[in-house]
Short mmCIF file of C-alpha atoms and ligand atoms in Angstrom, two decimals:
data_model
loop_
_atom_site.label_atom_id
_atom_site.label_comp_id
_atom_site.label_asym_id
_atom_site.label_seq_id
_atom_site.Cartn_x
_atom_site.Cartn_y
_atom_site.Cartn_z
CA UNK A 1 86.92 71.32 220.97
CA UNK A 2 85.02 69.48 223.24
CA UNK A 3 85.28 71.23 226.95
CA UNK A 4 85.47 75.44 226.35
CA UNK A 5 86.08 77.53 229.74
CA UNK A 6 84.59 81.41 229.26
CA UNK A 7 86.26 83.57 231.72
CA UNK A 8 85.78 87.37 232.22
CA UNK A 9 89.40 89.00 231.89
CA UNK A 10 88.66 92.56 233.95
CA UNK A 11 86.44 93.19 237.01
CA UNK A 12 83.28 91.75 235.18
CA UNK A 13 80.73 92.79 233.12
CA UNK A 14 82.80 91.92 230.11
CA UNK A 15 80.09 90.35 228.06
CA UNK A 16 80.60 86.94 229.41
CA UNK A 17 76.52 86.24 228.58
CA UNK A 18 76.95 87.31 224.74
CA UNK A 19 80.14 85.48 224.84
CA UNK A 20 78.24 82.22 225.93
CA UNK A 21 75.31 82.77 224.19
CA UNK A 22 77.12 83.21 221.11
CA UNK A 23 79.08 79.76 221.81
CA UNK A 24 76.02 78.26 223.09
CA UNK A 25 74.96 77.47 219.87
CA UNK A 26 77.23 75.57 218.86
CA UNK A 27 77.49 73.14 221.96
CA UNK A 28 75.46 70.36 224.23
CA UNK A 29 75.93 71.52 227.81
CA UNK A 30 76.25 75.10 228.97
CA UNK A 31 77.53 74.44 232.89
CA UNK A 32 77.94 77.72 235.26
CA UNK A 33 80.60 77.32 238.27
CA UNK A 34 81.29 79.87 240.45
CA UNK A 35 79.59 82.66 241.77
CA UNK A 36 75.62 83.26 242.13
CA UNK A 37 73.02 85.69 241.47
CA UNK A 38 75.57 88.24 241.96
CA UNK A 39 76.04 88.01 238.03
CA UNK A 40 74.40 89.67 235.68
CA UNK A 41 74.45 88.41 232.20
CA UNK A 42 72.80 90.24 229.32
CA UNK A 43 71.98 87.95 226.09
CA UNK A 44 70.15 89.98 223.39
CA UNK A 45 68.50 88.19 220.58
CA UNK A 46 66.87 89.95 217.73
CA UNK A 47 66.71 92.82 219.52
CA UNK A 48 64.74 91.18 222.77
CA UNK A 49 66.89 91.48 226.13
CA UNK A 50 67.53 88.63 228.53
CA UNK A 51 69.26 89.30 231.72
CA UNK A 52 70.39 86.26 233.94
CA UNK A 53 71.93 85.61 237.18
CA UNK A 54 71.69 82.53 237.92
CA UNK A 55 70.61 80.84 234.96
CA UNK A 56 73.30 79.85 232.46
CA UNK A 57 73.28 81.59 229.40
CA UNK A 58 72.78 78.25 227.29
CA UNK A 59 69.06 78.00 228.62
CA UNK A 60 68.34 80.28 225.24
CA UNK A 61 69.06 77.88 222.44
CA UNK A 62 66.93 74.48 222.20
CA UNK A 63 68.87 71.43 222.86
CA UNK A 64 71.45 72.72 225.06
CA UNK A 65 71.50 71.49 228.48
CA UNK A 66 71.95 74.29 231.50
CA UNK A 67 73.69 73.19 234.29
CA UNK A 68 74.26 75.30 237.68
CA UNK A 69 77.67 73.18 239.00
CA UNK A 70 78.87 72.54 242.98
CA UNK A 71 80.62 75.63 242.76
CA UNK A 72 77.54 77.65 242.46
CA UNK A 73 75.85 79.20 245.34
CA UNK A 74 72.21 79.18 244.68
CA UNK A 75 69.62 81.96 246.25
CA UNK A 76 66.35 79.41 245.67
CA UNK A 77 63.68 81.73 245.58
CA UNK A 78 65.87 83.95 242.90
CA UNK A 79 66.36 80.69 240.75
CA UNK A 80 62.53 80.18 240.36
CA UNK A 81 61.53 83.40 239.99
CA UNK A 82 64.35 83.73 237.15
CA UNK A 83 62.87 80.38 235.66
CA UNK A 84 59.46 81.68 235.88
CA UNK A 85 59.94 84.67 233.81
CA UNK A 86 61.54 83.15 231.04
CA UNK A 87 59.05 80.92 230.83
CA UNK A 88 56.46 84.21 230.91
CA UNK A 89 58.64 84.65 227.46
CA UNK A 90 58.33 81.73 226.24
CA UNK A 91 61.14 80.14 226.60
CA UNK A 92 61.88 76.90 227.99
CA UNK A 93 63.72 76.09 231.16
CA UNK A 94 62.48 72.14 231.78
CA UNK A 95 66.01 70.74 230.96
CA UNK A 96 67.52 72.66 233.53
CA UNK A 97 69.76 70.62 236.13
CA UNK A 98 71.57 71.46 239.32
CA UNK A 99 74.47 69.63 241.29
CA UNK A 100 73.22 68.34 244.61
CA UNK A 101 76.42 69.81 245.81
CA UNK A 102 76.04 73.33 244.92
CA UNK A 103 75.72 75.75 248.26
CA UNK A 104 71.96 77.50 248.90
CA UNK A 105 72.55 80.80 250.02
CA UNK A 106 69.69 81.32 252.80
CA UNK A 107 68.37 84.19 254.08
CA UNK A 108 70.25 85.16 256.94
CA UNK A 109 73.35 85.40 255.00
CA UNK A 110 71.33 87.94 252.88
CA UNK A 111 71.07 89.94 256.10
CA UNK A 112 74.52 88.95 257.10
CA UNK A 113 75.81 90.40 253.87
CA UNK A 114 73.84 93.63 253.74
CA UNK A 115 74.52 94.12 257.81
CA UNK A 116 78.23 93.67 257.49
CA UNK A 117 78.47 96.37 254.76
CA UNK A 118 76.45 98.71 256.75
CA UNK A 119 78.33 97.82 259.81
CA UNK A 120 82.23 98.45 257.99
CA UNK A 121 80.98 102.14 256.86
CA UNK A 122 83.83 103.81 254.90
CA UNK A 123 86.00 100.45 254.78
CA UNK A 124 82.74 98.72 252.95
CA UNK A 125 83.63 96.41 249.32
CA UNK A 126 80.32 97.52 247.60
CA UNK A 127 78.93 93.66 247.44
CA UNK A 128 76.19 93.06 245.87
CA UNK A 129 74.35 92.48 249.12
CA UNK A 130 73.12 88.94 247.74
CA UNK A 131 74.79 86.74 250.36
CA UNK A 132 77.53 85.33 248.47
CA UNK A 133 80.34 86.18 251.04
CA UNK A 134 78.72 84.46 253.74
CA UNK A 135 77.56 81.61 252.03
CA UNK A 136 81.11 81.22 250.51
CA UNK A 137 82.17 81.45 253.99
CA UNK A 138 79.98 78.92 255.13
CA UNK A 139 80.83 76.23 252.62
CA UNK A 140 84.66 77.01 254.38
CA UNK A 141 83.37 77.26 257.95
CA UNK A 142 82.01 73.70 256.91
CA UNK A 143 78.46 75.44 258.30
CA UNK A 144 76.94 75.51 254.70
CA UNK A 145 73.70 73.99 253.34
CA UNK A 146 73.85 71.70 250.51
CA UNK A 147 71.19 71.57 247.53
CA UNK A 148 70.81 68.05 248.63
CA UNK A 149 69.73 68.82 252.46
CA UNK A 150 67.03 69.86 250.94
CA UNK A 151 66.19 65.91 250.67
CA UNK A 152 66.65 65.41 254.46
CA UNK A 153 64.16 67.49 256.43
CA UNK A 154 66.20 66.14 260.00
CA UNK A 155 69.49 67.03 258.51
CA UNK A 156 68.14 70.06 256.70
CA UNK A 157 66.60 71.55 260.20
CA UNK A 158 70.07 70.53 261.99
CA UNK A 159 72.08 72.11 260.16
CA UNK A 160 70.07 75.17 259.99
CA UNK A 161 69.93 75.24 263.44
CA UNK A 162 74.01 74.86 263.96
CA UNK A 163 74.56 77.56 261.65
CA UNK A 164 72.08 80.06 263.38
CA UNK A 165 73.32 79.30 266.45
CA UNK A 166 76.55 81.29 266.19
CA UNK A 167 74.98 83.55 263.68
CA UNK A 168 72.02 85.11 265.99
CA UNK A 169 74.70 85.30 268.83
CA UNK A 170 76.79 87.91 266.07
CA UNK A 171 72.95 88.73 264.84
CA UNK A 172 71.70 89.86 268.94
CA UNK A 173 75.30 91.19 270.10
CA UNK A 174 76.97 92.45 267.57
CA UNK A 175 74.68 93.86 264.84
CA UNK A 176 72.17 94.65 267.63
CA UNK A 177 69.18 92.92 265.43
CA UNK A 178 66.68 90.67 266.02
CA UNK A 179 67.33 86.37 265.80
CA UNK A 180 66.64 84.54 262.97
CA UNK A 181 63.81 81.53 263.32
CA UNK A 182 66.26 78.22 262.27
CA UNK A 183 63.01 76.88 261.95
CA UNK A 184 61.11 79.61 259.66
CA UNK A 185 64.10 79.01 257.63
CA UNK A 186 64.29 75.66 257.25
CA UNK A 187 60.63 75.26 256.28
CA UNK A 188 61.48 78.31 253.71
CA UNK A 189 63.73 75.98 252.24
CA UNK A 190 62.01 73.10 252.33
CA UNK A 191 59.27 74.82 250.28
CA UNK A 192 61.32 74.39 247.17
CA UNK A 193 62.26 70.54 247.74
CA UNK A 194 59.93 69.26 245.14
CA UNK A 195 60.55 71.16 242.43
CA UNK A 196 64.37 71.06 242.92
CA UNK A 197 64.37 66.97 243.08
CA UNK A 198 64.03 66.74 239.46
CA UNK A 199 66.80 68.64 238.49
CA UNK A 200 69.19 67.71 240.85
CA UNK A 201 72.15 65.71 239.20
CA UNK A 202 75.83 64.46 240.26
CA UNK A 203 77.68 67.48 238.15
CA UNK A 204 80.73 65.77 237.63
CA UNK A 205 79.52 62.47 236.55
CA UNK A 206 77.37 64.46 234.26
CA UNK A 207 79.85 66.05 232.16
CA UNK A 208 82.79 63.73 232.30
CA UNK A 209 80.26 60.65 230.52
CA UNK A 210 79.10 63.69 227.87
CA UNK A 211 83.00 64.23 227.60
CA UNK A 212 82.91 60.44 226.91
CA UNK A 213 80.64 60.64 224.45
CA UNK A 214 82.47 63.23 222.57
CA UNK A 215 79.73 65.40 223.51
CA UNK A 216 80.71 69.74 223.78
CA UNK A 217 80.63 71.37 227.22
CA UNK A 218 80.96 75.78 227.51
CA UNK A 219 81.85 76.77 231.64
CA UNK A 220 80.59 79.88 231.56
CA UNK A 221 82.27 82.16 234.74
CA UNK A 222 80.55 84.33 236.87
CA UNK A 223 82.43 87.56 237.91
CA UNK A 224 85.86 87.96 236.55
CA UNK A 225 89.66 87.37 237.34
CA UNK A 226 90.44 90.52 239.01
CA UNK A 227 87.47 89.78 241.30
CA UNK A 228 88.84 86.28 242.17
CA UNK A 229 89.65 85.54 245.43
CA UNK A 230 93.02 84.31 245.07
CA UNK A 231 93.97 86.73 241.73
CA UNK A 232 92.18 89.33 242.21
CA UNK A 233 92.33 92.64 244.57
CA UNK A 234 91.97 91.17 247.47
CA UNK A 235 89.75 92.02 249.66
CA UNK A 236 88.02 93.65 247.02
CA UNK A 237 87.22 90.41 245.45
CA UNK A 238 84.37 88.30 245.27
CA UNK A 239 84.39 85.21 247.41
CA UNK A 240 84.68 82.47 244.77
CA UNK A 241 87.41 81.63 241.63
CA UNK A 242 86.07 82.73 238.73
CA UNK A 243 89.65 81.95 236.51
CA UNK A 244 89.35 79.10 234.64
CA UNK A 245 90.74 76.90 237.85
CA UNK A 246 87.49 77.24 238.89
CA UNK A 247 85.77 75.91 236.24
CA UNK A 248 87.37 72.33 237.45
CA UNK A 249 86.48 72.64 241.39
CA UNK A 250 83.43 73.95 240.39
CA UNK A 251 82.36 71.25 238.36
CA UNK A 252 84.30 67.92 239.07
CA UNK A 253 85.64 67.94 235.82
CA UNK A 254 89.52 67.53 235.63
CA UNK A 255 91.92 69.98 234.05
CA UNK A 256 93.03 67.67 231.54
CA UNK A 257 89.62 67.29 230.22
CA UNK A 258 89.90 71.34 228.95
CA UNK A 259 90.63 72.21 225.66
CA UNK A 260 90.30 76.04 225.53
CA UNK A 261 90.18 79.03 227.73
CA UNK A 262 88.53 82.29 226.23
CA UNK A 263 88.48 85.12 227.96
CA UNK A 264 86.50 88.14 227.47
CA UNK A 265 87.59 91.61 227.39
CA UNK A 266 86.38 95.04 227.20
CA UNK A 267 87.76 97.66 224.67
CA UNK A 268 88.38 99.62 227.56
CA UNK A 269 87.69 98.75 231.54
CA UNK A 270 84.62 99.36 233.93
CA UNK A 271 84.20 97.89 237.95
CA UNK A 272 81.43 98.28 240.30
CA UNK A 273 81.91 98.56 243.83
CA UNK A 274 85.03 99.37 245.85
CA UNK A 275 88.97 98.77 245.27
CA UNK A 276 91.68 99.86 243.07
CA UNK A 277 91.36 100.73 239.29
CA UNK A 278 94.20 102.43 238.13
CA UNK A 279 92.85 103.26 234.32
CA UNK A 280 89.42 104.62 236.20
CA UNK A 281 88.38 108.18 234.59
CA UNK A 282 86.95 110.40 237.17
CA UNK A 283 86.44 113.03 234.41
CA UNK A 284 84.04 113.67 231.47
CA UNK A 285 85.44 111.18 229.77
CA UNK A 286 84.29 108.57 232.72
CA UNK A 287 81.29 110.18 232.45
CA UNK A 288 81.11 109.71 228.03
CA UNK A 289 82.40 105.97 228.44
CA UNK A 290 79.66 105.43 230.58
CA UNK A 291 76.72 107.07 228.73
CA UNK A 292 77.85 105.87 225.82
CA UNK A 293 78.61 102.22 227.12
CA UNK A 294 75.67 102.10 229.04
CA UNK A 295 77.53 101.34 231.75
CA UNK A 296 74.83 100.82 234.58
CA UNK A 297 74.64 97.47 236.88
CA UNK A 298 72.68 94.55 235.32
CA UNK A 299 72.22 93.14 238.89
CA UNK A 300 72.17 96.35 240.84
CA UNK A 301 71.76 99.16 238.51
CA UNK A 302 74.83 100.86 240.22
CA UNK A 303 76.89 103.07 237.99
CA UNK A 304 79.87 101.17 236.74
CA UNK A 305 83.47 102.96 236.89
CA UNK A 306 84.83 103.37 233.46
CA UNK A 307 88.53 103.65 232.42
CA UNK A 308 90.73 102.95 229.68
CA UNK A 309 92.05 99.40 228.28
CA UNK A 310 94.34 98.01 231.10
CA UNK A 311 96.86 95.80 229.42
CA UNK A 312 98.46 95.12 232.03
CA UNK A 313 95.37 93.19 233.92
CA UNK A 314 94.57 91.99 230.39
CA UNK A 315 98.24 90.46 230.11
CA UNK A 316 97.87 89.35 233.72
CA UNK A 317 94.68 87.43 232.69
CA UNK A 318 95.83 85.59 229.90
CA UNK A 319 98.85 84.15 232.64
CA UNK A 320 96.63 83.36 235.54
CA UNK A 321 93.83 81.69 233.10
CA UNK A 322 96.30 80.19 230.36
CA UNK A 323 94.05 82.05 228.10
CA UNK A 324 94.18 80.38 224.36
CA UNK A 325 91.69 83.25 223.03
CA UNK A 326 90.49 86.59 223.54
CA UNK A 327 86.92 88.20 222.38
CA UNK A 328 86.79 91.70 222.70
CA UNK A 329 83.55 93.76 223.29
CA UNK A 330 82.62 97.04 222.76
CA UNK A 331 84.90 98.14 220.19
CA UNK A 332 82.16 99.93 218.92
CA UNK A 333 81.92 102.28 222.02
CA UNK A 334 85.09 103.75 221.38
CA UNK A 335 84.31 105.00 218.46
CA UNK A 336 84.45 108.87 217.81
CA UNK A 337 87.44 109.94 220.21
CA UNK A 338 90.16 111.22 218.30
CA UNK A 339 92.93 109.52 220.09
CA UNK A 340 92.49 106.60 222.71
CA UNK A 341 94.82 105.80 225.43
CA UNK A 342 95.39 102.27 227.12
CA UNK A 343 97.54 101.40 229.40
CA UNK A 344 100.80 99.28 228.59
CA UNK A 345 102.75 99.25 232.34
CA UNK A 346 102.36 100.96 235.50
CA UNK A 347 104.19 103.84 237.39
CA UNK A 348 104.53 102.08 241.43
CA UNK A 349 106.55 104.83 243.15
CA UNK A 350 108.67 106.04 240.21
CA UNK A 351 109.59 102.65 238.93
CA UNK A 352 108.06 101.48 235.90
CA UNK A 353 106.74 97.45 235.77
CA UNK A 354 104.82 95.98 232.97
CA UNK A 355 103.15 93.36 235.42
CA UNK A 356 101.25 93.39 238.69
CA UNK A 357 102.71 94.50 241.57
CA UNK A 358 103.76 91.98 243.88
CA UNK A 359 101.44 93.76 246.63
CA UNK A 360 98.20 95.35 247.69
CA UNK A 361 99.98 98.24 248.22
CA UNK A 362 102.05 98.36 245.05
CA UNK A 363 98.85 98.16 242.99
CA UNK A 364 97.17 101.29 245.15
CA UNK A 365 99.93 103.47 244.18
CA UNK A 366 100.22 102.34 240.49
CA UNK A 367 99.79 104.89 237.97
CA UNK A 368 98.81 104.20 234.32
CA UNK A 369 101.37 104.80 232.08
CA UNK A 370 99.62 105.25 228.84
CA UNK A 371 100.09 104.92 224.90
CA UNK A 372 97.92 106.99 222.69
CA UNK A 373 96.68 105.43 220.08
CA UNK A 374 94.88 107.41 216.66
CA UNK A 375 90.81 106.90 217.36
CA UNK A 376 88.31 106.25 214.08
CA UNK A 377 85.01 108.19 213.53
CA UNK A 378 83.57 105.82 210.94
CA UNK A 379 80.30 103.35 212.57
CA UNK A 380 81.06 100.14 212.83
CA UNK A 381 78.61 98.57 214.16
CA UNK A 382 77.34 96.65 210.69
CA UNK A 383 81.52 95.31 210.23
CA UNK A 384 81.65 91.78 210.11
CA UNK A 385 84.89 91.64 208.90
CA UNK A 386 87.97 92.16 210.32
CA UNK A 387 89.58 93.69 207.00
CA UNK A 388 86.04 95.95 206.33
CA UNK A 389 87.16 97.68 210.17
CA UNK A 390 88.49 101.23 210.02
CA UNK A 391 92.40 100.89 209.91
CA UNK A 392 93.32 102.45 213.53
CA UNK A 393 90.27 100.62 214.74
CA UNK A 394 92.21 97.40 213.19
CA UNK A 395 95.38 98.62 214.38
CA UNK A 396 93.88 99.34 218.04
CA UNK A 397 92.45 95.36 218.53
CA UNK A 398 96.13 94.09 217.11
CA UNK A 399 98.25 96.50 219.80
CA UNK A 400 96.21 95.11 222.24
CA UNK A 401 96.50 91.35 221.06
CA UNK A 402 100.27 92.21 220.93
CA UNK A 403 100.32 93.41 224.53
CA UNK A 404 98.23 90.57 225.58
CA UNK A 405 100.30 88.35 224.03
CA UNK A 406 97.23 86.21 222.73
CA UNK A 407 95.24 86.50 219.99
CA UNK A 408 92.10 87.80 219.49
CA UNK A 409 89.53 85.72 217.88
CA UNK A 410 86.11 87.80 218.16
CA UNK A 411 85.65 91.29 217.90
CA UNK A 412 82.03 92.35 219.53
CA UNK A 413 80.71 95.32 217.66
CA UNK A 414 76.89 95.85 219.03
CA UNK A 415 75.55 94.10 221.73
CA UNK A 416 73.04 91.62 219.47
CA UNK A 417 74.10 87.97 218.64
CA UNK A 418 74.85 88.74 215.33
CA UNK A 419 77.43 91.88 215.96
CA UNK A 420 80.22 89.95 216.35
CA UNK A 421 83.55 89.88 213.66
CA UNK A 422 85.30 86.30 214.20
CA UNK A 423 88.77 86.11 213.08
CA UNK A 424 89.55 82.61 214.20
CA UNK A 425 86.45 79.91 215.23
CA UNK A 426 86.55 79.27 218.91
CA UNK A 427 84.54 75.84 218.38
CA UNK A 428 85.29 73.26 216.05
P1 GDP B 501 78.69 89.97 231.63
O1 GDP B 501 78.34 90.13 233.06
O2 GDP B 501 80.13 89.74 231.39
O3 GDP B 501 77.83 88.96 230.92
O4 GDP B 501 78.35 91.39 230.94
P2 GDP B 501 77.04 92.31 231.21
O5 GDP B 501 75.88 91.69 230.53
O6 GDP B 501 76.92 92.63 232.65
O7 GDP B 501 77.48 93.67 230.52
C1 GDP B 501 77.86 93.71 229.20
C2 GDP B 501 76.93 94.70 228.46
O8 GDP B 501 77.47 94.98 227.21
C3 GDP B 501 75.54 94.15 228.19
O9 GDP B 501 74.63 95.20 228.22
C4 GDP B 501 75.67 93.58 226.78
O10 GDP B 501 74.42 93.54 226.09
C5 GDP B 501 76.58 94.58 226.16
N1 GDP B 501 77.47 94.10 225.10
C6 GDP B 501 78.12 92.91 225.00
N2 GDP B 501 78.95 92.91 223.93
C7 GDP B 501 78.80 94.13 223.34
C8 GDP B 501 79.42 94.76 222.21
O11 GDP B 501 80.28 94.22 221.52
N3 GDP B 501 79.02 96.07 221.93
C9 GDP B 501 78.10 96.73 222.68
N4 GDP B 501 77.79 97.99 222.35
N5 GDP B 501 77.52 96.16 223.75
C10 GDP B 501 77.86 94.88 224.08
P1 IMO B 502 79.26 89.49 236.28
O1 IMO B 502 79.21 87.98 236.24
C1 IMO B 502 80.78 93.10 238.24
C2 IMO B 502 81.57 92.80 242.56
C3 IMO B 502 80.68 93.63 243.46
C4 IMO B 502 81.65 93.92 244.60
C5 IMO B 502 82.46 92.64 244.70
C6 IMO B 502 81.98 91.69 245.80
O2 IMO B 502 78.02 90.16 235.83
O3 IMO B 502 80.52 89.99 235.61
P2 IMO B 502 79.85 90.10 246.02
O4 IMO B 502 78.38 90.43 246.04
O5 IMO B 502 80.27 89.16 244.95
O6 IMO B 502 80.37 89.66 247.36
O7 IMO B 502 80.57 91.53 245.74
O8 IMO B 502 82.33 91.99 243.44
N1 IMO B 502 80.84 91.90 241.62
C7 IMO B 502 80.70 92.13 240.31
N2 IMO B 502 81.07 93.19 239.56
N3 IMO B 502 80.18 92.03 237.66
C8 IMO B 502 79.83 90.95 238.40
O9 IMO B 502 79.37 89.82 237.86
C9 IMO B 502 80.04 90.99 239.80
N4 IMO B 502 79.81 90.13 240.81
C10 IMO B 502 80.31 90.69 241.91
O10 IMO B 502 80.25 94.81 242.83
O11 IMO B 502 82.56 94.93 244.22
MG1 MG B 503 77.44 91.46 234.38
#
């Protein structure tokens, strides 16, 4: 299995960074391709807790090579402070390489991001406030500045210059704040231009000649499919593809080249920020998943929403992604409620559907309609085996690989390395 996509099947937050890490070790390049340091991954190995953003997951296990692909958008002064404290931990970051295509977010599309929230008030999406919509929107806009302009002071200070131009105009008029410097910002940038050059690679050329070579590449997504911009709950999205689509554009590697698509799911379902979530518990039982889930923000610390297993999305997820496996997290969360509901189609005004609605407005008004399923008491957070798992804890991962209609191969039961139950090798 030489080219593995990990995609997040929910609204993030699935476990994408165990997911990896766990894969990681088994493969030669770890590439990321959408998103930015609006990710939060947590990797925890023997007990010690890694978070990333931008770094790939893969930059844990010796020999693997971490790549940030052109579909990344890359806040420069996060990057090296992320590098620097791994290396505080002793870890090593030195084979770390970058596409010289990959977007820099700079920092008035920080401001731009946090302004633009402030400014829509009630009708704000809850971003992360990192400057991923604007840089996104830059890269469109055609306005965007490339890793490699870091290599070109005159195009670098050009460019920086264009974009500014129309932004201070929104900046002074609009937003009634004070301009941005093009030039403050272009020699912020240019600070990092040395130690970027020597990771800087072409991406795609990259990956397709360790392809060649029979070599194993992991795309690990950032975000998840209902937060994609063309799948997801638009507007309350992020600004990038994080299905496994994305993996391609965001690497230059071509869709024949994949072999797998794993996606990762919750036990049950959790979003931060704004938009729809039919399952969402605004209860005690919210309240329990997310104590007990330790549900909190890895990037922001925000509270996440907590609901029950969506099958629906799930089901949608393994269509939009052409999903060959599932891993499930968190199983051990749910244990200890007596019976647990999930979700198997919707009520949309008083007519039941089993898939998404066609519209925005269709999935507002949808109402879970739920199956109750018999809970377990038992731990199991030392199971390794599929068989040694509580029968209706058993029963609960195989109604949900029913309703998904694909099967799931890894069964996360703690959130170390080693708490996983594998039913069917993802690799190999
Ligand atoms: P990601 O953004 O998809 O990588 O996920 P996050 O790291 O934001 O959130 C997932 C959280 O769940 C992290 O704190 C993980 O350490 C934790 N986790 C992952 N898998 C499991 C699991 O199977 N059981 C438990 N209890 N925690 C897990
Ligand atoms: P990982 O990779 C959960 C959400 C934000 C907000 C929306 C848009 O850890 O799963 P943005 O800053 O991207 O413009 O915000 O997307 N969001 C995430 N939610 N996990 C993430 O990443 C997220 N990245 C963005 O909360 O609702
Ligand atoms: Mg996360």
């Amino acid at each position: 299995m030489p080219a593995v996509v990990v995609v997040g099947t929910q609204w993030g937050d699935e476990g994408k960074g165990k997911a990896t890490d766990q894969l990681g070790q088994d493969v030669d390049y770890v590439v990321k391709f959408n998103g930015g340091n609006n990710a939060g991954h947590t990797v925890v190995i023997d007990g010690e807790k890694f978070a990333f953003h931008l770094l790939p997951a893969g930059v844990l296990t010796p020999g693997v090579v971490p790549i940030i692909g052109n579909g990344v958008v890359v806040d420069l002064e996060v990057l090296f402070n992320e590098i620097a404290e791994i290396e505080a931990r002793g870890k090593d970051a030195s084979s770390l390489r970058i596409s010289a295509n990959a977007h820099i977010i700079p920092s008035y599309n920080r401001v731009l991001d946090r302004t633009t929230e402030r400014f829509l008030g009630a009708r704000q999406l809850g971003t992360t406030g990192r400057g991923i919509g604007p840089t996104y929107a830059d890269k469109m806009n055609r306005v965007g500045i490339r890793v490699q302009d870091l290599f070109d002071e005159s195009i670098l200070r050009q460019k920086v210059h264009s974009a500014l131009d129309q932004k201070n105009g929104l900046f002074l008029k609009v937003f009634n704040r004070p301009a941005i410097d093009p030039d403050e910002v272009a020699d912020e940038l240019l600070s990092y231009a040395e130690r970027v050059r020597s990771m800087v690679i072409d991406c795609s050329l990259v990956l397709n000649d360790a392809l060649d070579a029979g070599k194993t590449v992991l795309f690990e997504a950032g975000q998840a499919t209902m937060l994609d911009i063309d799948h997801g709950t638009y507007p309350f999205v992020t600004s990038s593809n994080p299905t496994a689509g994305g993996a391609c554009t965001g690497t230059g590697v071509g869709p024949t080249r994949i072999d797998s698509v794993v996606g990762v799911v919750k036990a049950y379902t959790t979003r931060v920020g704004e938009g729809p979530f039919p399952t969402e518990l605004l209860d005690d039982m919210g309240e329990r998943l997310r104590t007990e889930g330790g549900e909190f923000g890895v990037t922001t610390g925000r509270p996440r929403r907590c609901g029950w297993h969506d099958a629906v999305v799930t089901r949608y997820a393994c269509r939009v992604n052409g999903l060959t496996d599932l891993v499930m997290t968190k199983l051990d969360v749910l244990t200890g409620h007596a019976t647990i509901p999930v979700c198997v189609a919707y009520d949309v005004d008083g007519e039941r559907t089993e898939e998404m609605p066609l519209t925005q407005t269709g999935f507002h008004h949808a109402k879970p309609i739920y199956e109750e399923l018999p809970g377990w008491s038992e731990d199991i957070t030392g199971v390794r085996e599929f068989s040694d798992l509580p029968q209706a804890a058993q029963d609960y991962v195989l109604r949900i690989e029913e309703l998904a209609r694909t099967r799931i191969s890894a069964i996360g039961v703690g959130a170390g390395r080693e708490a996983t139950i594998t039913r069917h090798k993802l690799l190999g």
